[in-house]
Tab-separated table of C-alpha atoms in Angstrom:
chain	number	residue	atom	x	y	z
A	1	MET	CA	46.602	-12.799	184.375
A	2	ASP	CA	42.840	-12.259	184.104
A	3	GLN	CA	40.702	-14.494	186.233
A	4	LEU	CA	37.204	-15.654	185.516
A	5	PRO	CA	34.635	-14.513	188.046
A	6	ASP	CA	33.335	-17.047	190.524
A	7	ARG	CA	30.309	-19.004	189.419
A	8	PRO	CA	27.101	-17.349	190.565
A	9	ASP	CA	25.406	-18.776	193.604
A	10	PRO	CA	22.382	-20.903	192.532
A	11	GLY	CA	20.221	-18.520	194.568
A	12	ASP	CA	21.510	-15.616	192.477
A	13	VAL	CA	20.589	-17.414	189.257
A	14	SER	CA	17.073	-18.123	190.453
A	15	SER	CA	16.584	-14.482	191.469
A	16	VAL	CA	17.773	-13.347	188.024
A	17	VAL	CA	15.334	-15.767	186.376
A	18	ALA	CA	12.506	-14.555	188.629
A	19	GLU	CA	13.287	-10.902	187.847
A	20	ARG	CA	13.368	-11.626	184.125
A	21	SER	CA	10.025	-13.437	184.385
A	22	ARG	CA	8.512	-10.410	186.159
A	23	LEU	CA	9.800	-8.122	183.419
A	24	GLU	CA	8.460	-10.369	180.649
A	25	ALA	CA	5.046	-10.500	182.343
A	26	ALA	CA	5.021	-6.700	182.680
A	27	LEU	CA	6.062	-6.264	179.036
A	28	ALA	CA	3.156	-8.489	177.990
A	29	LEU	CA	0.764	-5.979	179.581
A	30	LEU	CA	1.946	-3.102	177.389
A	31	PRO	CA	0.169	-2.163	174.173
A	32	PRO	CA	1.955	-3.758	171.183
A	33	ARG	CA	3.574	-0.551	169.871
A	34	GLN	CA	4.893	0.438	173.295
A	35	ARG	CA	6.178	-3.075	173.915
A	36	ALA	CA	7.938	-3.150	170.539
A	37	ALA	CA	9.489	0.278	171.103
A	38	VAL	CA	10.760	-0.661	174.578
A	39	VAL	CA	12.186	-3.999	173.445
A	40	LEU	CA	13.858	-2.560	170.351
A	41	ARG	CA	15.273	0.469	172.152
A	42	TYR	CA	16.334	-0.983	175.491
A	43	CYS	CA	16.682	-4.746	174.985
A	44	GLU	CA	18.017	-4.725	171.428
A	45	ASP	CA	19.781	-1.375	172.042
A	46	LEU	CA	18.739	0.075	168.682
A	47	PRO	CA	19.052	3.818	168.081
A	48	GLU	CA	15.798	5.775	168.003
A	49	ALA	CA	15.962	6.166	164.211
A	50	GLN	CA	16.087	2.389	163.718
A	51	VAL	CA	13.253	1.866	166.183
A	52	ALA	CA	11.204	4.385	164.201
A	53	ARG	CA	11.982	2.601	160.928
A	54	ALA	CA	11.035	-0.768	162.428
A	55	LEU	CA	7.746	0.654	163.707
A	56	GLY	CA	7.092	2.619	160.511
A	57	CYS	CA	6.633	5.922	162.315
A	58	PRO	CA	8.468	9.219	162.891
A	59	VAL	CA	11.340	9.265	165.399
A	60	GLY	CA	9.357	11.413	167.829
A	61	THR	CA	6.502	8.911	167.830
A	62	ALA	CA	8.884	6.010	168.451
A	63	ARG	CA	10.478	7.993	171.288
A	64	SER	CA	7.023	8.645	172.749
A	65	HIS	CA	6.041	4.952	172.543
A	66	ALA	CA	9.271	3.960	174.323
A	67	SER	CA	8.902	6.650	176.993
A	68	ARG	CA	5.290	5.777	177.726
A	69	GLY	CA	6.140	2.086	177.750
A	70	VAL	CA	8.930	2.578	180.286
A	71	ALA	CA	6.658	4.733	182.463
A	72	ARG	CA	3.963	2.051	182.360
A	73	LEU	CA	6.514	-0.670	183.191
A	74	ARG	CA	7.613	1.332	186.233
A	75	GLN	CA	4.010	1.596	187.344
A	76	ILE	CA	3.286	-2.109	186.775
A	77	LEU	CA	6.441	-3.261	188.529
A	78	SER	CA	6.041	-0.893	191.481
A	79	ASP	CA	2.412	-2.001	191.932
A	80	ALA	CA	3.601	-5.617	191.962
A	81	VAL	CA	5.894	-5.024	194.948
A	82	ARG	CA	3.713	-2.619	196.919
A	83	PRO	CA	2.782	-4.087	200.320
A	84	VAL	CA	-0.851	-4.950	200.929
A	85	GLY	CA	-2.567	-3.423	203.891
């Protein structure tokens, strides 16, 4: 018989919410086309061709927007956790 997983610890839920808030704040810093490409490709899990159609651009351009957006997100998020000093 399958069992449901234990309920998450309230601390786990708050850390998930905090992580999601960090990601949303970082996404807001991206240029609109990069943000749209990243959200459509990785959050909505659309194939590259559908992302391109939604953005009204060639597939290669949509791929480039998504790639640059992810690279910028990595930079933003790593800068946010870098120790001061």
